[in-house]
Coordinates of C-alpha atoms in Angstrom, one line a residue:
X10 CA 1.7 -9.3 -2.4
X11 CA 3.0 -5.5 -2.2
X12 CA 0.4 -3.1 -3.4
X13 CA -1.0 -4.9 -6.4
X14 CA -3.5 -4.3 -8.3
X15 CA -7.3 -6.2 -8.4
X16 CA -6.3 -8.2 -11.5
X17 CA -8.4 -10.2 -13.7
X18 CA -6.6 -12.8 -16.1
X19 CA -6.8 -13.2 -20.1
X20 CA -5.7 -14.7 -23.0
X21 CA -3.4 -12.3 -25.3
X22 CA -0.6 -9.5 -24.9
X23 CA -0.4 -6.3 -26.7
X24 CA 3.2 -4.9 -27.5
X25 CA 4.9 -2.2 -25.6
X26 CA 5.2 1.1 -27.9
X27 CA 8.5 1.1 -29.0
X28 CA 9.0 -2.8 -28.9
X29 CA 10.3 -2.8 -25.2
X30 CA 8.8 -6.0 -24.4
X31 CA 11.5 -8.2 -25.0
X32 CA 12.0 -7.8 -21.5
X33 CA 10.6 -11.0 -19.1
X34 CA 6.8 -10.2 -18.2
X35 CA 6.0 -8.8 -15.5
X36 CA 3.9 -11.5 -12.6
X37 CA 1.6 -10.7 -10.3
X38 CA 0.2 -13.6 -8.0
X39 CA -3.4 -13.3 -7.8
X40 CA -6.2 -16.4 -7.7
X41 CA -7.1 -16.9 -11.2
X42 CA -10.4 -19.3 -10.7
X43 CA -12.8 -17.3 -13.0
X44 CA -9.7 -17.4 -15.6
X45 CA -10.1 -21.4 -15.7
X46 CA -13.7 -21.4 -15.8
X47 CA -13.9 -19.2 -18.2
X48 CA -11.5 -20.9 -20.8
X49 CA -13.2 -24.3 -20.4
X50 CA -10.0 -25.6 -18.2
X51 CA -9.9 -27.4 -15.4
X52 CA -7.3 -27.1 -12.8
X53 CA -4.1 -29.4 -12.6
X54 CA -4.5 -32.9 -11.1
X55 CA -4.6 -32.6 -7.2
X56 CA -0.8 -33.0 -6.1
X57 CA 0.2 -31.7 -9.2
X58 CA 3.5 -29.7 -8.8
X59 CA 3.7 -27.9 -11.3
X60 CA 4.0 -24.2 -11.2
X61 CA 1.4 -21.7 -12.0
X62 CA 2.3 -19.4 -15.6
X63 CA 2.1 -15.9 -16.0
X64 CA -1.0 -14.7 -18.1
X65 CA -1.6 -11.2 -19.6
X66 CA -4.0 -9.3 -17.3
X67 CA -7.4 -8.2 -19.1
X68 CA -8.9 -6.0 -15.9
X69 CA -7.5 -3.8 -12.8
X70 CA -9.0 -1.9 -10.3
X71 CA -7.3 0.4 -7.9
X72 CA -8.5 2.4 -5.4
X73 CA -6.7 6.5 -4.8
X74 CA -6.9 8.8 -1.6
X75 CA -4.6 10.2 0.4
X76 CA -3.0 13.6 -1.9
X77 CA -4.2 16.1 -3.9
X78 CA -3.0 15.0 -7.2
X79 CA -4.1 12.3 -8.9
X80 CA -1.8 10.9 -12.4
X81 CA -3.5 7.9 -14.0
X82 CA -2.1 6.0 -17.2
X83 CA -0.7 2.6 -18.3
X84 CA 2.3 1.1 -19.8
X85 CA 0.1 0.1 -22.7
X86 CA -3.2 1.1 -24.3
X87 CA -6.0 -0.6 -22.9
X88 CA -9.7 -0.8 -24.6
X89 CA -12.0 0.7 -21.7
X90 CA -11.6 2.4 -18.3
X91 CA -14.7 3.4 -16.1
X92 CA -13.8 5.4 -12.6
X93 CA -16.4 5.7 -9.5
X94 CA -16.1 8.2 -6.2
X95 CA -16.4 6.6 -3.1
X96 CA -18.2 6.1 -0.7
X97 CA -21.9 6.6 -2.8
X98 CA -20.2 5.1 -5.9
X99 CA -21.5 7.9 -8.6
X100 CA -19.6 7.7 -11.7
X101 CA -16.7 10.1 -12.7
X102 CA -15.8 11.3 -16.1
X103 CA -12.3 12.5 -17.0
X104 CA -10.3 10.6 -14.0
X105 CA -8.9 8.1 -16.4
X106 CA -8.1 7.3 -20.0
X107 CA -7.0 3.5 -21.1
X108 CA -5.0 5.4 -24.1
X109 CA -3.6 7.8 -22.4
X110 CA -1.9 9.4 -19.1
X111 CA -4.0 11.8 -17.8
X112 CA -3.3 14.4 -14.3
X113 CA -6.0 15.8 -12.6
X114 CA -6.8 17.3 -9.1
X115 CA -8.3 15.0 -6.9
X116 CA -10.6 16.6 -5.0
X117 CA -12.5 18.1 -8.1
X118 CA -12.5 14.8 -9.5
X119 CA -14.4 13.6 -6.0
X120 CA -16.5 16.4 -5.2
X121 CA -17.2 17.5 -1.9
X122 CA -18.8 14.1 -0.2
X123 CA -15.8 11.3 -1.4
X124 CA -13.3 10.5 0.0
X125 CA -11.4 8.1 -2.8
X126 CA -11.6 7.3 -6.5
X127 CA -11.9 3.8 -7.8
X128 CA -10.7 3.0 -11.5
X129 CA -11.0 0.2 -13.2
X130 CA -9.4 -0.3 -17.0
X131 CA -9.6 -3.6 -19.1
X132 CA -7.5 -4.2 -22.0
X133 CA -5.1 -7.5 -21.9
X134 CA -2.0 -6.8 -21.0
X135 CA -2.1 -3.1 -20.6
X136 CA -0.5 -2.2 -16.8
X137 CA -3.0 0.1 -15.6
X138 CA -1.8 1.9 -12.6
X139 CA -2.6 5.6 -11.0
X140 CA -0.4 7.9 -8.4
X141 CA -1.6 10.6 -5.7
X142 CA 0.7 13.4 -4.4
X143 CA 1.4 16.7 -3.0
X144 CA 2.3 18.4 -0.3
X145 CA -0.1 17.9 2.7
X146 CA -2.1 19.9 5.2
X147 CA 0.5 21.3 8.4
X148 CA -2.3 18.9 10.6
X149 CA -0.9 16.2 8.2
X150 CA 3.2 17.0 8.6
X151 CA 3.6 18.7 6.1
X152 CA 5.0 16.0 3.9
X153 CA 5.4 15.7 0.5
X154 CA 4.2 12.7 -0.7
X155 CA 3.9 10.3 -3.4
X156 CA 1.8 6.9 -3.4
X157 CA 0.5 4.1 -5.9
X158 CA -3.3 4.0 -6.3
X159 CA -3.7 0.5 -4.3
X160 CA -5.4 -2.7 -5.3
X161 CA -6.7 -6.0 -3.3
X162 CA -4.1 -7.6 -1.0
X163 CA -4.4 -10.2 1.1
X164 CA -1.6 -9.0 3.8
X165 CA -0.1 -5.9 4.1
X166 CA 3.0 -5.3 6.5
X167 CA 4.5 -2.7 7.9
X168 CA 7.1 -1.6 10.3
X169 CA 7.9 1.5 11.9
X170 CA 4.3 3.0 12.1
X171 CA 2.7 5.0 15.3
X172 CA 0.2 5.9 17.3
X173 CA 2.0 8.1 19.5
X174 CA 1.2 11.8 20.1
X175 CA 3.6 13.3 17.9
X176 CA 3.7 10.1 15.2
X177 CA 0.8 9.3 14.4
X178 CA -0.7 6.4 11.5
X179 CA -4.1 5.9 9.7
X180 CA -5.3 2.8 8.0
X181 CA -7.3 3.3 4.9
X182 CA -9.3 0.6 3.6
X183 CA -11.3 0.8 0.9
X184 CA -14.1 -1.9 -0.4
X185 CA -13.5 -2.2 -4.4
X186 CA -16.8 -5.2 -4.5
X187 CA -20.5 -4.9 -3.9
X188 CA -20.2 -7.4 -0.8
X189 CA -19.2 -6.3 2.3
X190 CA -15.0 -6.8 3.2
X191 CA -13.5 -7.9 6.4
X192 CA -10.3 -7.5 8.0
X193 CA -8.2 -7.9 11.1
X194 CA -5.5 -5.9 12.6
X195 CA -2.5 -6.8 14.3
X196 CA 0.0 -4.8 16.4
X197 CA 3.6 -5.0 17.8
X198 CA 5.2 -2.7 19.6
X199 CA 8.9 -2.7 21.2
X200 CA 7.8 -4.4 24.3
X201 CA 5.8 -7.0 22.7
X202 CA 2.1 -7.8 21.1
X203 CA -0.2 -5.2 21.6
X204 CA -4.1 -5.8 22.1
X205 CA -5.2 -3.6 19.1
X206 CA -8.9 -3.4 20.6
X207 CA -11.3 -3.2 17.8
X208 CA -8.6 -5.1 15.4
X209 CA -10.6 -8.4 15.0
X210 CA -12.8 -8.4 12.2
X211 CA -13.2 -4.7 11.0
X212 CA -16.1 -4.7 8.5
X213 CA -15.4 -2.6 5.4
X214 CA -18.9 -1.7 3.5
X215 CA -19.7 -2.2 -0.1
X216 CA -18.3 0.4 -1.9
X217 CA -17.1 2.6 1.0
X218 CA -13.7 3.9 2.8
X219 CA -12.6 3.2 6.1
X220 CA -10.2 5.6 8.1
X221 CA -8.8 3.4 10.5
X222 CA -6.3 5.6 12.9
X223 CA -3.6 3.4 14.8
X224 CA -4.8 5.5 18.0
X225 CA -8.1 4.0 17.8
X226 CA -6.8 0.6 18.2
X227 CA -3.9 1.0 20.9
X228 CA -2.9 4.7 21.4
X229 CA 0.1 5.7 22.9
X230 CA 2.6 3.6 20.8
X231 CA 5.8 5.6 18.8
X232 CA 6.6 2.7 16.9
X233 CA 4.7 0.1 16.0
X234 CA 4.8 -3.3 13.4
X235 CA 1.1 -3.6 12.1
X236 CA -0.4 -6.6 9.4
X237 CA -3.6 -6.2 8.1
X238 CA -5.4 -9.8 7.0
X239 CA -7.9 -9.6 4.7
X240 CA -10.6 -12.1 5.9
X241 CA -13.0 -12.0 3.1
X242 CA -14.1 -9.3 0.7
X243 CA -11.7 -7.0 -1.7
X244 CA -10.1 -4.4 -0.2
X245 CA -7.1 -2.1 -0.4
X246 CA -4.8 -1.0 2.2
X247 CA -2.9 2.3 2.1
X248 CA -1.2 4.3 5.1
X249 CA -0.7 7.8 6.1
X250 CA 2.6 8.0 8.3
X251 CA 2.6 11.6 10.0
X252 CA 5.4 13.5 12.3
X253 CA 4.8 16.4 14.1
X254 CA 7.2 16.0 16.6
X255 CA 10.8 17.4 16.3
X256 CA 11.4 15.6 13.2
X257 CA 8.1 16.3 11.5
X258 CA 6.8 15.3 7.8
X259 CA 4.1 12.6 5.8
X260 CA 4.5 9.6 3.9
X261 CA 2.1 7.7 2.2
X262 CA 3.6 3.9 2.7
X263 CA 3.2 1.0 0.9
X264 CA 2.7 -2.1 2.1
X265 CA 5.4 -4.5 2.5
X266 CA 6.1 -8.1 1.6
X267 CA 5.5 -11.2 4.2
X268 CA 8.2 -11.8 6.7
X269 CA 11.2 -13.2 4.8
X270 CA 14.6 -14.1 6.2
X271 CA 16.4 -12.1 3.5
X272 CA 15.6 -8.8 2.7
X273 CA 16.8 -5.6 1.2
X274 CA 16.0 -2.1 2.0
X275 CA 16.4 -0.7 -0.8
X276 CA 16.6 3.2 -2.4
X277 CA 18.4 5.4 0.6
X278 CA 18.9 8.4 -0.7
X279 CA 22.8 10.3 -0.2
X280 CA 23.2 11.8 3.0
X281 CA 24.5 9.9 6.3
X282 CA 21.9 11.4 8.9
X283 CA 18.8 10.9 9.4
X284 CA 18.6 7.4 8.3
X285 CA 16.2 4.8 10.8
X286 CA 16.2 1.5 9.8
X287 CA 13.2 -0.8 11.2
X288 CA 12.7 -4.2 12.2
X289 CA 9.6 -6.4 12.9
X290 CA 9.7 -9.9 14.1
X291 CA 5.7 -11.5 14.4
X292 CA 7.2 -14.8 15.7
X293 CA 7.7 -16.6 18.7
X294 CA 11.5 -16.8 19.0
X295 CA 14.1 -13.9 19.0
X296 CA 15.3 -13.0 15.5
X297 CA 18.9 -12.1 14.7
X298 CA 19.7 -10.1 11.7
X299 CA 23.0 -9.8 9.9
X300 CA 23.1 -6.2 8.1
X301 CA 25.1 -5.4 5.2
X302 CA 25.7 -2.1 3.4
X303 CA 25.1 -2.0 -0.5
X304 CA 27.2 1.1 -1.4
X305 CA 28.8 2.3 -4.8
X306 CA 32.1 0.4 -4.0
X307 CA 30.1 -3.2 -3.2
X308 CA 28.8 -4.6 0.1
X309 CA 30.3 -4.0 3.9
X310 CA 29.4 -4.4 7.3
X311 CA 28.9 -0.9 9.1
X312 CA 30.6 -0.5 12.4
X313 CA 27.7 -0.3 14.7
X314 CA 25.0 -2.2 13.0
X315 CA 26.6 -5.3 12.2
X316 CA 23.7 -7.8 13.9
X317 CA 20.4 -6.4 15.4
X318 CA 18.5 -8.3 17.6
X319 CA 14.3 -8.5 17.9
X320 CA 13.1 -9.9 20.1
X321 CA 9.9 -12.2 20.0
X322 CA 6.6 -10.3 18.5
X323 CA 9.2 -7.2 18.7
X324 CA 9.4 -4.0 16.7
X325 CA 12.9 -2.3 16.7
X326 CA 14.3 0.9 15.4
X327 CA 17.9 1.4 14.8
X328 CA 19.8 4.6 13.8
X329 CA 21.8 3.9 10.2
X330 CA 25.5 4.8 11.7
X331 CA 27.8 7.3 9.8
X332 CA 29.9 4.3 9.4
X333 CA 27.4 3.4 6.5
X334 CA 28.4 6.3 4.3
X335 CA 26.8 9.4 2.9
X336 CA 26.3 7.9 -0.5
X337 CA 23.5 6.0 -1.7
X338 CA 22.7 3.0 -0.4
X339 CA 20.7 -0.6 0.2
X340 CA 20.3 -2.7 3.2
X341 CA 20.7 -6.2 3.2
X342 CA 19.1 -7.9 6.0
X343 CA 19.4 -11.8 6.5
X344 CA 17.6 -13.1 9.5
X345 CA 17.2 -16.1 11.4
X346 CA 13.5 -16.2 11.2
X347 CA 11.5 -14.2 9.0
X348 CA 11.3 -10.6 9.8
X349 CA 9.7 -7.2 8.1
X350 CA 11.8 -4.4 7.4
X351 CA 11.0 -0.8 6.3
X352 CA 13.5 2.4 6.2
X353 CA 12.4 6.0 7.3
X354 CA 14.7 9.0 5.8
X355 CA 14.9 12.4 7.1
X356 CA 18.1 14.2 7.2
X357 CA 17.1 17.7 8.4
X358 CA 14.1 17.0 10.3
X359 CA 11.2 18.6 7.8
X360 CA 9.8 15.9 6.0
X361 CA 10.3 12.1 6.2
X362 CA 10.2 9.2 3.3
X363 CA 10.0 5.9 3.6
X364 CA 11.4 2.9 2.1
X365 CA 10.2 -0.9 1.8
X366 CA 12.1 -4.1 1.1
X367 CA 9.3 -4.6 -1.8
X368 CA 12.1 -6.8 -3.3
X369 CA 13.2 -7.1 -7.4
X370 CA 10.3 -6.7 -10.5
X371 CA 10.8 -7.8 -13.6
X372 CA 9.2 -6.6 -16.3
X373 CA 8.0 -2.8 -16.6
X374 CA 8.0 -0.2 -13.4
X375 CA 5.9 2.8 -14.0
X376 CA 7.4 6.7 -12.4
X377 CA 5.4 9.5 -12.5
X378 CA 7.3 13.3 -13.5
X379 CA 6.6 16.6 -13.4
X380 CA 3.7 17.9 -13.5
X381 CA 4.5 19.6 -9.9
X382 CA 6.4 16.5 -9.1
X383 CA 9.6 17.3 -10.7
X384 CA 11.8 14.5 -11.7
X385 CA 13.2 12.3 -9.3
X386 CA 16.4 10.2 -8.7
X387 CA 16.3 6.8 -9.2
X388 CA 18.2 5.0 -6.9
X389 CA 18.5 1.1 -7.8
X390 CA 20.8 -1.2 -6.6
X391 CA 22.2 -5.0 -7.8
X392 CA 22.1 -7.2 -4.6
X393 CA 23.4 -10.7 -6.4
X394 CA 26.8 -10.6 -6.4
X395 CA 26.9 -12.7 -9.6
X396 CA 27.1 -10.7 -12.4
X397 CA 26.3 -6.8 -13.2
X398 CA 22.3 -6.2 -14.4
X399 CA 20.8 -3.5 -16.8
X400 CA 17.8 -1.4 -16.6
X401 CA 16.1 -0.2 -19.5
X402 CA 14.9 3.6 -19.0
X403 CA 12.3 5.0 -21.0
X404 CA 10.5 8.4 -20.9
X405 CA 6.9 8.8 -22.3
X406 CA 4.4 11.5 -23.3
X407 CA 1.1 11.8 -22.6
X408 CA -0.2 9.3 -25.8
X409 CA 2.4 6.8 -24.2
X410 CA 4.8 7.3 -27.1
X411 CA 8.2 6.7 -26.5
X412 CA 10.4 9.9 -26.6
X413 CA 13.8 8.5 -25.6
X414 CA 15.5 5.4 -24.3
X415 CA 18.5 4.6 -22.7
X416 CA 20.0 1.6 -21.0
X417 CA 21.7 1.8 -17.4
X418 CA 24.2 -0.8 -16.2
X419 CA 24.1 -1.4 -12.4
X420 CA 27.2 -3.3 -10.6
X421 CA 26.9 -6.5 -9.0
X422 CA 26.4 -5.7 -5.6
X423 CA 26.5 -2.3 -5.5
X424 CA 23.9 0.8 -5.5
X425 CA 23.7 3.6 -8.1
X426 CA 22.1 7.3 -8.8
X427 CA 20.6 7.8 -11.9
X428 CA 19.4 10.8 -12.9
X429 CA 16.4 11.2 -16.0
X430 CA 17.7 14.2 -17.0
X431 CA 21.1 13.1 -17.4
X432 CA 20.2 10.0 -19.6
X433 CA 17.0 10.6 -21.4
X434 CA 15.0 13.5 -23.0
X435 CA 12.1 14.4 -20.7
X436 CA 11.0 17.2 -22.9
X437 CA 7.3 16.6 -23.2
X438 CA 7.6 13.7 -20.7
X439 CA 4.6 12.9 -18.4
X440 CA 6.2 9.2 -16.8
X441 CA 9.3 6.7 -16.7
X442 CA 9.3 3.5 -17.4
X443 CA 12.1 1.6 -15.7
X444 CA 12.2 -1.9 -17.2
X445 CA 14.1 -4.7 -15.4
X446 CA 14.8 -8.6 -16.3
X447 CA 15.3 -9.4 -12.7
X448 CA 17.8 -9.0 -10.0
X449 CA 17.5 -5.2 -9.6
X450 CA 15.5 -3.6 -6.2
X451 CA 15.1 0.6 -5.9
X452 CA 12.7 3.9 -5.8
X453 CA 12.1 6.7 -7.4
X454 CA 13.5 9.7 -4.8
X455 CA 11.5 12.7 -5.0
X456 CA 12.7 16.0 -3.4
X457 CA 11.0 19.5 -3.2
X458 CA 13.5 21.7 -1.3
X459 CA 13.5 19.9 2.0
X460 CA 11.0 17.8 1.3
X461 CA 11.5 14.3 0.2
X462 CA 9.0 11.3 -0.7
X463 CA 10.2 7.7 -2.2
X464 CA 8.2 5.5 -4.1
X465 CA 9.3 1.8 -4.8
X466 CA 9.8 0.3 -8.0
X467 CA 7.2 -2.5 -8.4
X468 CA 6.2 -4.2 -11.7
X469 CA 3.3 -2.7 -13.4
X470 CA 0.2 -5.6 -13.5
X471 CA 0.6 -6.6 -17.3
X472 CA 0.8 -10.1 -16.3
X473 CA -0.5 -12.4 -13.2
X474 CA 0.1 -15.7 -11.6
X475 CA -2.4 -18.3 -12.9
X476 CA -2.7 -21.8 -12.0
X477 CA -1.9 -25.0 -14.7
X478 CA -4.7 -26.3 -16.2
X479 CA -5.8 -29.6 -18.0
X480 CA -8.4 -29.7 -21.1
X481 CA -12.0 -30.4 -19.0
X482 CA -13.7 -33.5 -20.0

């Protein structure tokens, strides 16, 4: 799972403002056991194949550090929200409202002794979700960034992380229970497995945060493939990515999806330098990976990156050739055995985003604007080659009213710009909501001068994955 949420199941759904929720609802997998109990169910018969139904969500918790801004909202009004600093776990007032979107500074919110803010926000079906950003200390690259608050997951993967001198990584994990939360760590570099020393079974505390630098656990290392396991516990996982080196900058990453065997990058902004595409392969066998170009005429193979080959418990890092274009664009990667892929953008060297193969949502994708963000481009991309899909735009105030919608068509297998300003009235506009009904992968690109971050469009958690029941006896 990619950055959800902690999620608790229910029983009804609330409609969207502006009756947008025609759309498909919006799943997020997520073990629903109290969900049964609590409805007098029982699960299916054993052997049972049948598959587990989305249910509106009536609790999320997410956990934000990282940035000096904090945004929090929803897609839809929710009946409670309560917010705690971490680690010491006193309450905080103001952080969060469930009926509206509300931007603050994070480090008042805190106070000088936290180091994240945990919200939680009940209401069935309401989306909760929060962002940090900014621009980041020159010890930190610099970077503009912009990152979702992050919830429980039980694997998070990445590619193209470091523990170098001039790249450097750092895990944070924060526990979001009263019990204590374990994880381990695992590392591949472009020579092979590494022996991340201290990997095995990192204990999270109750209600603290971790800081877990890379450098700790195998220093030395410019590019490196990490997964983080959750053993037991609830914790979130997010990652600060800095460059200090010749190309310099921060990102705040988000985690990707398990190893797949067909991917896409998705959300490369225009410009046909600085464009590094990464590869990790945790298996046993060499991986070969057929890469495509999704660009605004359709899909093509790129002289020069045709196939790339990992080999076994390999990272690689492969320069995106000018063949590929200077447009927007997606990469479509289909491997041999499953693989993790990530993107890293930085055409002139000052700041770096980075870009995940999260993969398509359905349902409703929350964007946060201005309010020192800007707006950014949306870059989105059909990969099916089947017929043409459509995205629903629409930009909201502060009360999550609707001020203006507008539907976007997107080619079959192709990748588009869209620009807010050009389709929608942001007057007043404190977020985007980007609905889809499937078959459509991209990010949000923000830019401040030089400086660029991306944030992936994910499905906000209205809905999760619960199993099928039976009446108990």
């Amino acid at each position: 799972m990619s950055g959800g949420t902690r999620v608790r199941g229910g029983s009804r759904s609330r409609s969207a403002p502006g009756g947008g929720r025609g759309l498909a609802l919006a799943l997020l997998p997520v073990i629903a056991a109290g969900l049964v109990v609590a409805a007098g169910l029982t699960p299916a018969a054993p052997g049972s194949t049948e598959a587990p139904r989305p249910v509106p969500a009536r609790e999320t918790t997410y956990a934000c550090t990282g940035a000096p801004d904090l945004a929090t909202g929803q897609v839809d009004a929710g009946s409670s929200t309560s917010a705690r600093a971490l680690p010491g776990g006193a309450a905080v007032d103001g952080a969060a409202d469930p009926r509206s979107w509300v931007r603050s500074e994070l480090d008042d919110v805190l106070g000088d002794d936290a180091d994240a803010l945990v919200v939680t926000q009940r209401g069935t079906g309401s989306g909760a979700v929060g962002f940090v950003s900014g621009t980041l200390d020159e010890d930190q690259g610099e970077g503009l960034v912009v990152g979702r608050c992050q919830g429980v997951v039980a694997d998070a993967w990445y590619a193209g992380l470091g523990s170098g001198q001039r790249h450097l990584s750092d895990l944070v994990l924060t526990n979001l229970a009263d019990t204590p939360a374990v994880v381990d760590v695992s590392l591949w570099s472009a020579d092979g497995p590494v022996d991340a020393v201290g990997g095995d079974g990192l204990v999270v505390e109750p209600g603290d945060t971790r800081t877990v630098p890379l450098a700790d656990l195998a220093a030395g290392e410019p590019d490196l493939g990490v997964h983080v396991s959750r053993r037991r516990g609830a914790v979130a996982v997010s990652v600060l990515d800095t460059s200090t080196g010749a190309s310099q900058g921060s990102e705040l990453v988000s985690p990707a999806p398990e190893p797949a065997r067909r991917l896409v990058v998705a959300g490369l902004p225009a410009g046909e330098r600085g464009r590094t595409l990464h590869v990790l392969n945790p298996s046993g066998s060499t991986a070969r990976v057929a890469v495509e170009v999704l660009g605004s005429d359709g899909a093509f193979v790129p002289e020069g990156l045709g196939e790339v080959k990992v080999g076994a418990g390999r990272v690689v890092s492969v320069e995106v050739p000018r063949s590929a274009g200077s447009g927007r664009v997606a990469l479509r990667l289909v491997a041999d055995t499953p693989v993790v892929a990530t993107a890293s953008v930085s055409p002139t060297g000052d700041d770096t985003a980075t870009t995940e193969a999260v993969g398509p949502w359905t349902g409703p994708a929350v964007v946060p604007v201005k309010g020192g963000l800007g707006v950014p481009e949306l870059v989105l991309s059909a990969p099916g080659a089947d017929a043409d899909r459509r995205v629903v735009l629409e930009a909201r105030d502060a009360d999550l009213e609707v001020v203006s919608r507008a539907e976007v068509a997107v080619p079959a297998g192709t990748t588009i710009g869209v620009d807010p300003d050009d389709e929608l009235d942001l007057d007043g506009v404190t977020s985007l909501v980007v609905r889809s009904t499937g078959g459509v992968v991209g990010a949000a690109q923000f830019s401040d001068g030089d400086r660029r971050a991306s944030l992936a469009l994910t499905a906000a958690p209205t809905h999760v994955l619960a199993p099928r029941v039976r009446p108990a006896p």
